[in-house]
PDB file of C-alpha atoms in Angstrom:
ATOM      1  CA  UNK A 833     112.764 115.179 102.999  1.00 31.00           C
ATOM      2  CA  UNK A 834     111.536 114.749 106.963  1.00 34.00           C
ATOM      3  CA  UNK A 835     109.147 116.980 106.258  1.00 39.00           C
ATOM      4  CA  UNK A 836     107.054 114.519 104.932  1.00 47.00           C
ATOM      5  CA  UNK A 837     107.653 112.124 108.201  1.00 53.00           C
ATOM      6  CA  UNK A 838     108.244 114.703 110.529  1.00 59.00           C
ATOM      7  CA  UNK A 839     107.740 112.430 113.178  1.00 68.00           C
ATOM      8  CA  UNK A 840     110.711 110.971 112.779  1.00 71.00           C
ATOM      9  CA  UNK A 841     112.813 113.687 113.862  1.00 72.00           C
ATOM     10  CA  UNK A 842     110.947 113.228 116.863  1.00 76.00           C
ATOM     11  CA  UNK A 843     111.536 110.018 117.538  1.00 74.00           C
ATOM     12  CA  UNK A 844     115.680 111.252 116.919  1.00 74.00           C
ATOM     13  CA  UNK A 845     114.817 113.450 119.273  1.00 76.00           C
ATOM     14  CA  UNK A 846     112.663 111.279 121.654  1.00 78.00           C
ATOM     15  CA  UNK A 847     116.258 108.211 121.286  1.00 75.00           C
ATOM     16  CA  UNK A 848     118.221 111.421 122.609  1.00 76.00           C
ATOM     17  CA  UNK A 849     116.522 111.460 125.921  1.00 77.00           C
ATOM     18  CA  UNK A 850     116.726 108.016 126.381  1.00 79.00           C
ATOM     19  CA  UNK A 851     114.072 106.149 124.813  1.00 77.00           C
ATOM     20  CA  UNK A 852     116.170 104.473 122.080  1.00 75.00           C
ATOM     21  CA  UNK A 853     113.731 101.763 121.781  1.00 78.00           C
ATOM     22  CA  UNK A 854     110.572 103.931 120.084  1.00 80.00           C
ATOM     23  CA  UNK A 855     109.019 102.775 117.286  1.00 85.00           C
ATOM     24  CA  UNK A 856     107.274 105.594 115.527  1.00 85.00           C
ATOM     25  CA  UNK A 857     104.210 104.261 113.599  1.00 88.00           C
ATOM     26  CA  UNK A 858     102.976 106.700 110.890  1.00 90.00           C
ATOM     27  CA  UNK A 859     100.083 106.707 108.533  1.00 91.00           C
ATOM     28  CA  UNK A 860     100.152 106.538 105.435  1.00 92.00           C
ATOM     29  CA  UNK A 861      97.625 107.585 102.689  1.00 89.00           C
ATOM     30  CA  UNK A 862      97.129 105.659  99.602  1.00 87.00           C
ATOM     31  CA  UNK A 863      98.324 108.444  97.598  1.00 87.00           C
ATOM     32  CA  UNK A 864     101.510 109.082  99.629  1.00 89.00           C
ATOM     33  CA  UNK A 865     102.154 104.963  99.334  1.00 91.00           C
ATOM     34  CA  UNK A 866     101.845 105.304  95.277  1.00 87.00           C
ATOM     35  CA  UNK A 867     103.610 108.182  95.082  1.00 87.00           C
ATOM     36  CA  UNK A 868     107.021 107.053  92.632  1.00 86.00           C
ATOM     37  CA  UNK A 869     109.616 108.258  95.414  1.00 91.00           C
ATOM     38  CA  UNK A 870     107.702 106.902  98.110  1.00 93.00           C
ATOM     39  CA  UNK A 871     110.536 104.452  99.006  1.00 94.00           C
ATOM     40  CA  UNK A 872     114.003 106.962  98.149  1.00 94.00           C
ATOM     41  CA  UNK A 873     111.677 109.497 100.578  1.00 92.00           C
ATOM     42  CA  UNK A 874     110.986 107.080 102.736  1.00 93.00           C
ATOM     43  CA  UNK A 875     114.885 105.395 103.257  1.00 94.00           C
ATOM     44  CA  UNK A 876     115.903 109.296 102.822  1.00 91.00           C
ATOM     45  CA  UNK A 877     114.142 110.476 105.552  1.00 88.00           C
ATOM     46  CA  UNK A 878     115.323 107.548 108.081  1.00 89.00           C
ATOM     47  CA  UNK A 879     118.983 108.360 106.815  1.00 90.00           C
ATOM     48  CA  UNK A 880     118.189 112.110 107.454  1.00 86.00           C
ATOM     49  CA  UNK A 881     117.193 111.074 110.871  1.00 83.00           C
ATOM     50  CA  UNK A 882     119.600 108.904 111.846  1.00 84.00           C
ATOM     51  CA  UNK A 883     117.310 106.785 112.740  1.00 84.00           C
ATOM     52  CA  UNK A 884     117.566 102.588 112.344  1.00 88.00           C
ATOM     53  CA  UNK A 885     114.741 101.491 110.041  1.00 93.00           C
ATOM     54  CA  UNK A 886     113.690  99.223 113.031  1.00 91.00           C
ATOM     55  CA  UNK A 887     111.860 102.067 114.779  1.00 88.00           C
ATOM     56  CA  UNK A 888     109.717 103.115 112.388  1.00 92.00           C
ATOM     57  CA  UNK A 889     106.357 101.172 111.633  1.00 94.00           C
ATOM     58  CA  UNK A 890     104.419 102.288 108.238  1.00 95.00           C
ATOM     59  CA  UNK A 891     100.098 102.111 108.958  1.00 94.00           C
ATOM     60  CA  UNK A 892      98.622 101.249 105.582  1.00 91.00           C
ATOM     61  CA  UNK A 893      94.978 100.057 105.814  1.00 88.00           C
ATOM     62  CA  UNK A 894      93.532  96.951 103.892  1.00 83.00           C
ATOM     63  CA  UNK A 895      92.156  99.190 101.012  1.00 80.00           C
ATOM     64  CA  UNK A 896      96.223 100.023 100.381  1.00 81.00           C
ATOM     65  CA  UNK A 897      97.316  96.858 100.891  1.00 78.00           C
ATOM     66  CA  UNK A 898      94.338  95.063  98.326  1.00 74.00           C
ATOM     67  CA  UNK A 899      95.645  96.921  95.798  1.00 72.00           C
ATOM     68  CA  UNK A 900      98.599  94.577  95.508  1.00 61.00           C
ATOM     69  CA  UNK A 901      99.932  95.412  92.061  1.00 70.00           C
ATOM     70  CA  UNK A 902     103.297  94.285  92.079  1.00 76.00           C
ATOM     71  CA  UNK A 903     104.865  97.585  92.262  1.00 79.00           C
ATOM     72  CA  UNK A 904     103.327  97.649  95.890  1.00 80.00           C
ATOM     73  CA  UNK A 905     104.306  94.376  96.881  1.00 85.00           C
ATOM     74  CA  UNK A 906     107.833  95.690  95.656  1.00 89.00           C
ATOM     75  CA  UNK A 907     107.726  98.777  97.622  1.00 91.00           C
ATOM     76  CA  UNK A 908     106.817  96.637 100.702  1.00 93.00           C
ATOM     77  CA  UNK A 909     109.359  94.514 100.359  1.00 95.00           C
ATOM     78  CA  UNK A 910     111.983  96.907  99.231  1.00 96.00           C
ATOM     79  CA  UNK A 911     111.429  99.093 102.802  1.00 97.00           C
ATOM     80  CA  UNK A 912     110.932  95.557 105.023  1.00 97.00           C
ATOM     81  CA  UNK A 913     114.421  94.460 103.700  1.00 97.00           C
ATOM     82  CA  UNK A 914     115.895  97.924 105.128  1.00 96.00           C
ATOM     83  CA  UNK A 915     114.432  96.885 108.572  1.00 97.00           C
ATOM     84  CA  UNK A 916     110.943  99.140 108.587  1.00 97.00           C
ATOM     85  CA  UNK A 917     107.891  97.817 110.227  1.00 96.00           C
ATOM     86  CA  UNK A 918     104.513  97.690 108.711  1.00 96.00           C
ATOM     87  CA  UNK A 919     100.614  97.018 110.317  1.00 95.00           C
ATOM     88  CA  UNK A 920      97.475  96.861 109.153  1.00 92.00           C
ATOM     89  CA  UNK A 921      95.036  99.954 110.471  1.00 91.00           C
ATOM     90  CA  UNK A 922      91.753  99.464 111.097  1.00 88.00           C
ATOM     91  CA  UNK A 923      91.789  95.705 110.685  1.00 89.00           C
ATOM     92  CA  UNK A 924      88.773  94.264 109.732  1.00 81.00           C
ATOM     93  CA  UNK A 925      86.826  97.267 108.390  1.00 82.00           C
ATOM     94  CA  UNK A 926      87.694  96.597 104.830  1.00 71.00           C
ATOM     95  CA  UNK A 927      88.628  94.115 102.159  1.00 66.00           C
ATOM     96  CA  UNK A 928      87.952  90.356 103.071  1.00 59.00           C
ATOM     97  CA  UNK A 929      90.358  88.929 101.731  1.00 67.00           C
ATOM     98  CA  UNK A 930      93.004  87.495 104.199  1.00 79.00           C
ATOM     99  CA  UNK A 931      95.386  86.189 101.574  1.00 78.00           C
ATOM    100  CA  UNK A 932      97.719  89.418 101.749  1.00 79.00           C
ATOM    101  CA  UNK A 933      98.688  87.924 105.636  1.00 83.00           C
ATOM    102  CA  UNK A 934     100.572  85.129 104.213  1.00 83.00           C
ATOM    103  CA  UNK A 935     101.745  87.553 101.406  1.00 83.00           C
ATOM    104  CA  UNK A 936     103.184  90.820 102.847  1.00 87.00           C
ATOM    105  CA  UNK A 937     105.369  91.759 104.767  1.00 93.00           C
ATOM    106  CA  UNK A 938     103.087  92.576 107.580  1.00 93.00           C
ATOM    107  CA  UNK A 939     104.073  92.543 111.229  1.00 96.00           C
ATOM    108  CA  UNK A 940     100.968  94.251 113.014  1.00 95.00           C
ATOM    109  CA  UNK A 941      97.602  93.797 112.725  1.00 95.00           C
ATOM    110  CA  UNK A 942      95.435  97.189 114.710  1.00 95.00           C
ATOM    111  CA  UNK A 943      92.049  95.930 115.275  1.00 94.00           C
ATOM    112  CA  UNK A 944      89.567  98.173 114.231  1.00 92.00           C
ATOM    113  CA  UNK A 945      88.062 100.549 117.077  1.00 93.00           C
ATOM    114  CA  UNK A 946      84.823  99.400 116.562  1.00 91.00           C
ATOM    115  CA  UNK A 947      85.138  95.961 117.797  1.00 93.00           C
ATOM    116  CA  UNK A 948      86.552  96.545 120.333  1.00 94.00           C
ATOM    117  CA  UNK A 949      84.382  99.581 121.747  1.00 91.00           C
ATOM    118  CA  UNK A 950      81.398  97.184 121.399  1.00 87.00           C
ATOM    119  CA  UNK A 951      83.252  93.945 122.396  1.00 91.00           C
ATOM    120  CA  UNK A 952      82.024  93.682 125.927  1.00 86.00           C
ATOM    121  CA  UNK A 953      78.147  94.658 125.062  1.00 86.00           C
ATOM    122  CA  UNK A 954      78.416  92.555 121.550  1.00 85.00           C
ATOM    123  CA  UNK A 955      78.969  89.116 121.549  1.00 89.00           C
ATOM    124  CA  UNK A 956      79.623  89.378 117.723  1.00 92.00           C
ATOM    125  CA  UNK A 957      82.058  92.088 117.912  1.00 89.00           C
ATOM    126  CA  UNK A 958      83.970  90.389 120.897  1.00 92.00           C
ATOM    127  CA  UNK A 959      83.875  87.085 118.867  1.00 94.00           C
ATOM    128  CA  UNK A 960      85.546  89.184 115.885  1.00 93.00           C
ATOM    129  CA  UNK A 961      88.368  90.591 118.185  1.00 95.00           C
ATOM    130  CA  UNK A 962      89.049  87.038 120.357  1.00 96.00           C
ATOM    131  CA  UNK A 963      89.196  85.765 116.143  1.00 95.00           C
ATOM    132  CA  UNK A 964      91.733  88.660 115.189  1.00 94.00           C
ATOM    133  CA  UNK A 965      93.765  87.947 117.915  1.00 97.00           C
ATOM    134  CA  UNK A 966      94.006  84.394 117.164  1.00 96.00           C
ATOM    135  CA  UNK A 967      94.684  84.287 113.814  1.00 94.00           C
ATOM    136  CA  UNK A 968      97.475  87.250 114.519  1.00 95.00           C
ATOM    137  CA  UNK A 969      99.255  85.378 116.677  1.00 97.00           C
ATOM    138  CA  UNK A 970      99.229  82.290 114.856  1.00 95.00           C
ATOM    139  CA  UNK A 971     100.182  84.521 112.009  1.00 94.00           C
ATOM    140  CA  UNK A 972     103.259  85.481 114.500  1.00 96.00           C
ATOM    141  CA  UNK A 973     102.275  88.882 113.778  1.00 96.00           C
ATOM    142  CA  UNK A 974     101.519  91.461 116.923  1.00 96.00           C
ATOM    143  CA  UNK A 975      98.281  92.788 117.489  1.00 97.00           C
ATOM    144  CA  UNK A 976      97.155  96.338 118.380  1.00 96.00           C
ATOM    145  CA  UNK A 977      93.515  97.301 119.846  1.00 96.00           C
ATOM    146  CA  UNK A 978      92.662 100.088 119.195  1.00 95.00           C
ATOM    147  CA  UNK A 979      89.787 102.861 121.102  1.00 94.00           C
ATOM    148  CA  UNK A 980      90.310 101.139 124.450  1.00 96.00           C
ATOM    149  CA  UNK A 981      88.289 103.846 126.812  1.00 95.00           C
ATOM    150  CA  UNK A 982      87.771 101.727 129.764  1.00 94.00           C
ATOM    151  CA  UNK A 983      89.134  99.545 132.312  1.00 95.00           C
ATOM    152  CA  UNK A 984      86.912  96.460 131.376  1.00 93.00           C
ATOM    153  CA  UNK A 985      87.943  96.598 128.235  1.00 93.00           C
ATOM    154  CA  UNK A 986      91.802  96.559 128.786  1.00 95.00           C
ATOM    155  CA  UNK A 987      91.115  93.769 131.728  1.00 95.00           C
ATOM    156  CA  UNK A 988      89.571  91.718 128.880  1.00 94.00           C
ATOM    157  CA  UNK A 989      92.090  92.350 126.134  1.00 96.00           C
ATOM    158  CA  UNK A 990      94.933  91.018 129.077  1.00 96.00           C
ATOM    159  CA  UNK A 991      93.031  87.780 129.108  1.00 95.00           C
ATOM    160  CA  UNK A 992      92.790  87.090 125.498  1.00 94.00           C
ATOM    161  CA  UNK A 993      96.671  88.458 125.383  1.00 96.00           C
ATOM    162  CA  UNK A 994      96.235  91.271 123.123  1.00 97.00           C
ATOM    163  CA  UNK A 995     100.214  92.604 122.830  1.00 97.00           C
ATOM    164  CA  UNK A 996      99.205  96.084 122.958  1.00 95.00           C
ATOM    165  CA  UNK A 997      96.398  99.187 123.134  1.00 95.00           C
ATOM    166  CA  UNK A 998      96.047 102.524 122.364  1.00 94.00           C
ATOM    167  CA  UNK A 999      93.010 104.798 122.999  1.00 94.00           C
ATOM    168  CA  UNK A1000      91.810 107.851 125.564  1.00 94.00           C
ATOM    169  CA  UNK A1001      92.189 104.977 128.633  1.00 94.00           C
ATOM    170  CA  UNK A1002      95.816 105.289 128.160  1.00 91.00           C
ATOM    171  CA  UNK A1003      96.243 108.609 126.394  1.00 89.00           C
ATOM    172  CA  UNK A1004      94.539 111.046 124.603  1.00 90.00           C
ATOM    173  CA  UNK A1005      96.128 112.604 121.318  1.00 88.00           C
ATOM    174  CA  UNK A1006      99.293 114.826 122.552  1.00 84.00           C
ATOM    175  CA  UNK A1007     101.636 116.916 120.420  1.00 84.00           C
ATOM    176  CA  UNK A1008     105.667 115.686 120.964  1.00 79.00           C
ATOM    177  CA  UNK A1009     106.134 117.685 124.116  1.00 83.00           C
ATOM    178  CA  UNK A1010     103.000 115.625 125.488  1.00 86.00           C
ATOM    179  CA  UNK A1011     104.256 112.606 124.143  1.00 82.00           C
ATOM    180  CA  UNK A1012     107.812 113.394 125.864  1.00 83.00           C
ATOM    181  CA  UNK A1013     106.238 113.985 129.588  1.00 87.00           C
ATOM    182  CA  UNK A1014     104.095 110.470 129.098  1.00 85.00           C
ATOM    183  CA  UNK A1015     106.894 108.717 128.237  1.00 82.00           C
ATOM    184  CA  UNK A1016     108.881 109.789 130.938  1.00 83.00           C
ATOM    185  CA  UNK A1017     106.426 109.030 133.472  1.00 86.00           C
ATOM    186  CA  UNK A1018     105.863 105.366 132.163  1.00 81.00           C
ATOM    187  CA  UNK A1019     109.538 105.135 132.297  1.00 79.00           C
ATOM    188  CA  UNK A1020     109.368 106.896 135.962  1.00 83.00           C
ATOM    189  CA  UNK A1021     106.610 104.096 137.016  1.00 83.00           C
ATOM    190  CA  UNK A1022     108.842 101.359 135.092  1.00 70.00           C
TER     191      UNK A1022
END
C-alpha cells in the first residue's frame, strides 16, 4: 500500500533522524481522490508507516474540491477525523466559489505561484495575495506562498504575515537524500 504514498515512508524515515515534527504534504490527483479505496489506502498506508495522521497533509486543488458530491465531502471528513491535514493547491487559479472554506475540512490555503511571482510588479496580483492572506487567516486556516524566487518577495510576504513559502529562494526540488541534508542544516542553523 505505501507505494502509492511513498513519501511517507520517508517521512518514517525522516521522524527516525529526529525530525518527528514533518508534515509530509502530497498531491493528489482527482482520479487518485475518487478512486473507491482512496480512504482504506490512504489510513493503510499511515498505519503501514507508523506514522500519526497529523503529519501528513493531502494537496487537492479547487477543481477536486468543487466537485463536492457528498461522497467527497465524506472522504474528507472521514481522513480529517483520523487527524490528516488537507490544503488547497494553487489557490485562486480555479473555481470561484469560496463556499467550500466554510465547508471542508480545509486547513491550508497555497496561493497560487502566479500571484505571487508578479505581486511586487502587479498591483492586482499583490492585492489578490494581501486578500488571500486575509481571508485565510480570518478563516484560521494557514497560508502557503508558493514560487517565492527572491528576497523581495519573501521580505514582503513577512510583512503581510504569510505563515509559510516554498519555491527555488528556499529550495529547489530535491530527492529524500536532498531533502535529509536541508533539513539538517535548518536544524544546524536552528
Amino acid at each position: 500500500m505505501t507505494t502509492y504514498f511513498p513519501t511517507l515512508d520517508q517521512a518514517k524515515a525522516m521522524a527516525g533522524l529526529g525530525f518527528n515534527d514533518l508534515r509530509m504534504a502530497v498531491n493528489i490527483s482527482a482520479r487518485q481522490f475518487r478512486h473507491k479505496d482512496f480512504f482504506k489506502t490512504v489510513a493503510g498506508a499511515l498505519k503501514e508507516a507508523d506514522l500519526p495522521p497529523a503529519n501528513l497533509e493531502l494537496e487537492l486543488t479547487e477543481s477536486v474540491i468543487m466537485d463536492d458530491t457528498e461522497e467527497t465531502i465524506g472522504v474528507m471528513f472521514a481522513l480529517k477525523a483520523l487527524g490528516v491535514r488537507f490544503s488547497i493547491d494553487d489557490f485562486g487559479t480555479g473555481y470561484s466559489s469560496l463556499s467550500y472554506l466554510r465547508r471542508l475540512p480545509i486547513d491550508t490555503l497555497k496561493i497560487d505561484r502566479s500571484f505571487v511571482r508578479n505581486m511586487s510588479a502587479s498591483s492586482d496580483d499583490g492585492s489578490i495575495v494581501i486578500a488571500i492572506v486575509r481571508l485565510a487567516h480570518s478563516l484560521r486556516l494557514d497560508v502557503v506562498a508558493e514560487g517565492v524566487e527572491t528576497e523581495n518577495d519573501l521580505a514582503l510576504l513577512k510583512r503581510l504575515e504569510c505563515d509559510r513559502a516554498q519555491g527555488y529562494l528556499i529550495s529547489r526540488p530535491v530527492d529524500a537524500a536532498g531533502a535529509e541534508e536541508f533539513l539538517r542544516k535548518e536544524k544546524r542553523a536552528g
